[in-house]
Amino acid sequence: MHRAHTAFSLALSPKAHKNFATWLLKSTSSQQMAKATAAAAVRTYNSAAAEPFANGSTASYVEEMYNAWLRDPTSVHTSWDAYFRSNSYTSPPNLAPVQANTLPLTAFNFGGAVGGAAPDSKTIDDHLAVQAIIRSYQSRGHLASDLDPLGILTREKTVCKDGLARRANEDVLRQHSGFLFGEQDMERQFKLPSTTFIGGDEASLPLKEILNRLENVYCNKIGVEFMFINSLEQCNWIRKRFETPGVLNFSPEEKRLILARLTRATGFEAFLAKKYSSEKRFGLEGCEIMIPALKEIIDVSTELGVESVIMGMPHRGRLNTLANVCRKPLNQIFTQFAGLEAADDGSGDVKYHLGTYIERLNRVTNKNIRLAVVANPSHLEAVDPVVQGKTRAEQFYRGDQEGKKVMSILIHGDAAFCGQGVVYETMHLSDLPDYTTHGTIHVVANNQIGFTTDPRFSRSSPYCTDVARVVNAPIFHVNADDPEAVMHVCKVAAEWRATFHKDCVIDLVGYRRNGHNEIDEPMFTQPLMYQKIRKHKNCLDLYADKLIAEGTCTAEEVKSVAAKYENICEEAFALAKTETHVKYKDWLDSPWSGFFEGKDPLKVAPTGVKEETLIHIGNRFSSPPPNAAEFVIHKGLLRVLAARKAMVDEKIADWALGEAMAFGSLLKEGIHVRLSGQDVERGTFSHRHHVLHHQLVDKATYNSLQHMYPDQAPYSVSNSSLSEYAVLGFEHGYSMTNPNALVLWEAQFGDFSNTAQSIIDQFISSGQSKWVRQSGLVMLLPHGMEGMGPEHSSCRVERFLQMSSDDPDYFPPESDEFAIRQLHDINWIVANCTTPANYYHILRRQIALPFRKPLILCTPKSLLRHPEAKSPFSEMSEGSEFQRIIPDNGPAGQNPSNVKKVVFCTGRVYYDLTKTRTEKQLESDIAIVRVEQVSPFPFDLVKEQANLYKNAELVWAQEEHKNQGCWTYVQPRFLTALNHSRDVSQSDQQSSYSNTTNTTDHTNQVSATDSDSNSELLQKSKPWLSRMFTKESDSGSDPASPASGAIGSDFNAAKHFHVRHDFNRPAGVAAAPGGRISKTGRKISYVGRACGASTATGSKAMHIRELNALLNDAIST
Ligand SMILES: Cc1ncc(C[n+]2csc(CCOP(=O)(O)OP(=O)(O)O)c2C)c(N)n1
Ligand SMILES: [Mg+2]
């Protein structure tokens, strides 16, 4: 039905009508054709043509069909039968009687093979059927293609009426499966429609040949899914690439190259299996063709202009990719197996997660290429958006606006590709103007299993790749045991990307020869599949046999290529043995060449700027576009701009202005600023308004921050797709590329960041520790309980704080460099600013630091418009800086000895507290101190404040519940700050978020306890554990460690925890005996809500009651 309907639809437009006639007529003389098309053209202008439905010859033909069908449904072709049955056809009033000026089909003077007469209905039916069959193959041929190397899913061929066995079955051909053609029709010539290229130079072919060619193209080792693509041009492009005769012919040189690459891929796994038989490596066996496949994609892309490829991939085949695609030195890879300690900072990661970056000559294209594999966590697919962000950033910095020079390749497992939602979320970034990377090639290493689970139980979609259909990406399924088919698909994929700059997917259907890892037993769960696998020859052997049989190479050559590679491996293996340490820096995926060199690692550049700069930015930010007369701005926004201008004139800034000052001044200094997130252009709370929209012209916008200075850096602010996971991952990736950029992601409300939790846990908080990779990404998280109910109240700051790596029990040495050393040592910064000026400074400090740390910033909602939450320009101009703590500057601060109570707090509750204090007239009795930078904890300033108010009671007041907010983080740190001591109850381990250590993976550490040598290893990798079992008298100072350490020239923090600990110990302060100092000094108590399960109450009245209670409690003496 669909086919017939399509044919019919084609008849509707004059052009389509021509097409229709063209394919129907086998050999019409040009004159006849001209007559027919002229008639069609005339029809365009007659009254009938104005009808929205068909007319003319086709219409009358359809009507004839319809009438015949009404009389006897079996008298018409099954396609017409189905069509009319579907009620899709309604006879329009103008169809009968036939208009006098229309041309019935019989007016065509058929010539050539059809005898120069009007075609009979069988001829037409047969042509329609052939076209429908061609279309069926194109649309659904993949359903019957021979994709499974194990043959488990491969369907048997069926014998057609003509006696030939074919794969295309009912699923493919539907109503045409038992089509009317018999053997007698097989030699009949059929005109080929313009939507097929199987004919090559031939305009018509015998039916038998048509079917054979279609079988070969669509139901062989490649299954192409593309007919859902809405663009006819793209569909035709793909048809041409697969249907043109001879596309799968490879030259002997090409074949030998494939064989050589496959030999390396296979040899690498075999070598590792031989040398490290009990190690997990997540080998590629069963899908080794992925390596030549990636190389082919890179070769073709390089040939087409790509200079840099950024890859993201999971565990499977990762080492092989590093070795044979990136050409990472084999000895560096083998060193990872040796369980060596690291020579540099960081806790490291397991070998099959590490990234790399390599620049090398592509020998095939003779062009230089950069290859990066982005380090990834165990969380499958989490790296996808990170890779995209990094790619986008690299394109941006190279001015590669169309993605011609930089591209990304994402490699997936079959189970993860369909199972993980972030794949879908990432796909949806693919065509967004500010997020597109102009086409990603996705490669699925489809081994038809996920750990122990069959696809039958892990997905509801027919293919693991169906998610890609949503973005109209063509999907090329291919049997991984057919190297030439795979190479062809890869070539097409690379050309597709270069032509259309859209995503596409290669589904390499292979198998997994071993268990999930090399130690797993797959027969427990997939016995039948593995019986087959055990008998199945590997791809290399199959291909070598084929090439030998056809005479492309000899058995000796095959052997010698393999032996040569094994030699290379042996040499690298010997070299690896001489290594004593691994270096994490060798595994860095985003080196920042030049950034660290020549920098004083303890120097922060000033963050205040000249007042005239602030005024200039303020004036620009509050002005309409230069063509204001034509640009119609919303009246409400004119008021916003006017209010901004008034503030600038008064030299004060509210939140939005403070932010604009930070952005504008950085842009002036050549720092690219990129802000992304849901609705960030306006701002969720309608306070930002960076993009002004012309009220009468679509897409006419003005962004003043892009027009501050003629030579400024680019500013980009982008409303994102409604995804946190992918977008935060993307921005993290973006921030990895260039340290000289301020990249910010804003959550709509802070709580929504939890849907990006894997990015936060796996990348942002632990990335430097695991992968020596730094990022200065800023997360803006609206936070604060304002009676809006439990949602939207909390960014769950307690979780971020719990992941902060500063030691609660350790007071670092006090010096002028206290703050910067703390920042250097921690994994990220968590802050909650109460003033626009401090917000401005902390943003600028991100760039002023000589290193990069992620910044987690609780941002306000009501403070955006709070009359007191404003800062004078003097707090942002030269000489001013970020205040980690804002002391009480009122009567209490001026007369500290009279103060009875000091209330420490953070965030917006400060304004409630001061209001209550004023109401109660306790300004001299109670000091309120704001902790603006919560982590790393300002031990030094807290101590200073506590000393200032010697006689006062100390409390921490927070609006969040006791088990939430900052209390659990600040409490032990307050005790340490107040008593300058270490806690007794903790063992000696310094906090560190990344919970793996150095080079040895966790499993090995656990099993290591079995042997003496291994327990030594354990002691090395977990010194705190061994210390727990030493006598107290042994655990004093470590004579080998310096009493105080200077940061080395390369500014790596001391590499091992015990060294770091001693390095941090204040000079002259001896370690406490056994680390046991009891805390008997001052205390801090908690004021606020009790513990709670939800972040806030749903009742506004209750919220106010609770808030008042805590304010009363805090502000009382
Ligand atoms: C988000 C996430 N959930 C669960 C796991 C645990 N896990 C590791 S590998 C794996 C199976 C992956 O299967 P597939 O994607 O097909 O890749 P394959 O291992 O078969 O190459 C699972 C469930 C994980 N790593 N990440
Ligand atoms: Mg799998």
Coordinates of N, CA and C in Angstrom, one line a residue, residues 982 1027 1032-1043 1062 1065 1069-1075:
R982 N 44.5 18.4 65.4 CA 43.9 17.3 64.6 C 43.0 16.5 65.5
R1027 N 49.5 2.0 58.8 CA 49.8 2.7 60.0 C 48.8 2.4 61.1
E1032 N 51.7 2.9 68.7 CA 51.6 4.3 68.8 C 53.0 5.0 68.7
S1033 N 53.9 4.4 69.4 CA 55.2 5.1 69.5 C 55.9 5.1 68.1
D1034 N 55.5 4.2 67.2 CA 56.1 4.2 65.8 C 55.6 5.3 64.9
S1035 N 54.4 5.9 65.3 CA 53.7 6.7 64.3 C 53.9 8.2 64.5
G1036 N 55.0 8.6 65.0 CA 55.3 10.0 65.2 C 55.7 10.6 63.9
S1037 N 56.8 11.4 63.9 CA 57.2 12.0 62.6 C 57.9 11.0 61.7
D1038 N 57.9 11.3 60.5 CA 58.5 10.5 59.5 C 59.9 11.1 59.2
P1039 N 61.0 10.5 59.6 CA 62.2 11.2 59.5 C 62.6 11.4 58.0
A1040 N 62.0 10.6 57.1 CA 62.3 10.8 55.7 C 61.7 12.0 55.1
S1041 N 60.7 12.5 55.8 CA 59.9 13.6 55.2 C 60.4 14.9 55.6
P1042 N 60.3 15.9 54.7 CA 60.7 17.3 55.1 C 59.7 17.8 56.2
A1043 N 60.2 18.7 57.1 CA 59.3 19.2 58.1 C 58.3 20.1 57.4
D1062 N 53.0 15.5 55.8 CA 54.1 16.1 56.6 C 54.4 17.5 56.0
R1065 N 52.2 19.9 57.4 CA 52.3 20.2 58.9 C 53.0 21.5 59.1
V1069 N 55.9 22.8 64.1 CA 54.9 22.1 64.9 C 55.1 20.6 64.8
A1070 N 55.5 20.0 65.9 CA 55.8 18.6 65.8 C 54.5 17.8 65.7
A1071 N 54.5 16.7 65.1 CA 53.3 15.9 65.0 C 53.0 15.5 66.4
A1072 N 51.7 15.5 66.7 CA 51.3 15.1 68.1 C 51.7 13.7 68.3
P1073 N 52.0 13.3 69.6 CA 52.4 12.0 69.8 C 51.2 11.1 69.4
G1074 N 51.5 10.2 68.5 CA 50.5 9.3 68.0 C 49.4 10.0 67.3
G1075 N 49.6 11.3 67.0 CA 48.5 12.1 66.4 C 47.3 12.3 67.3

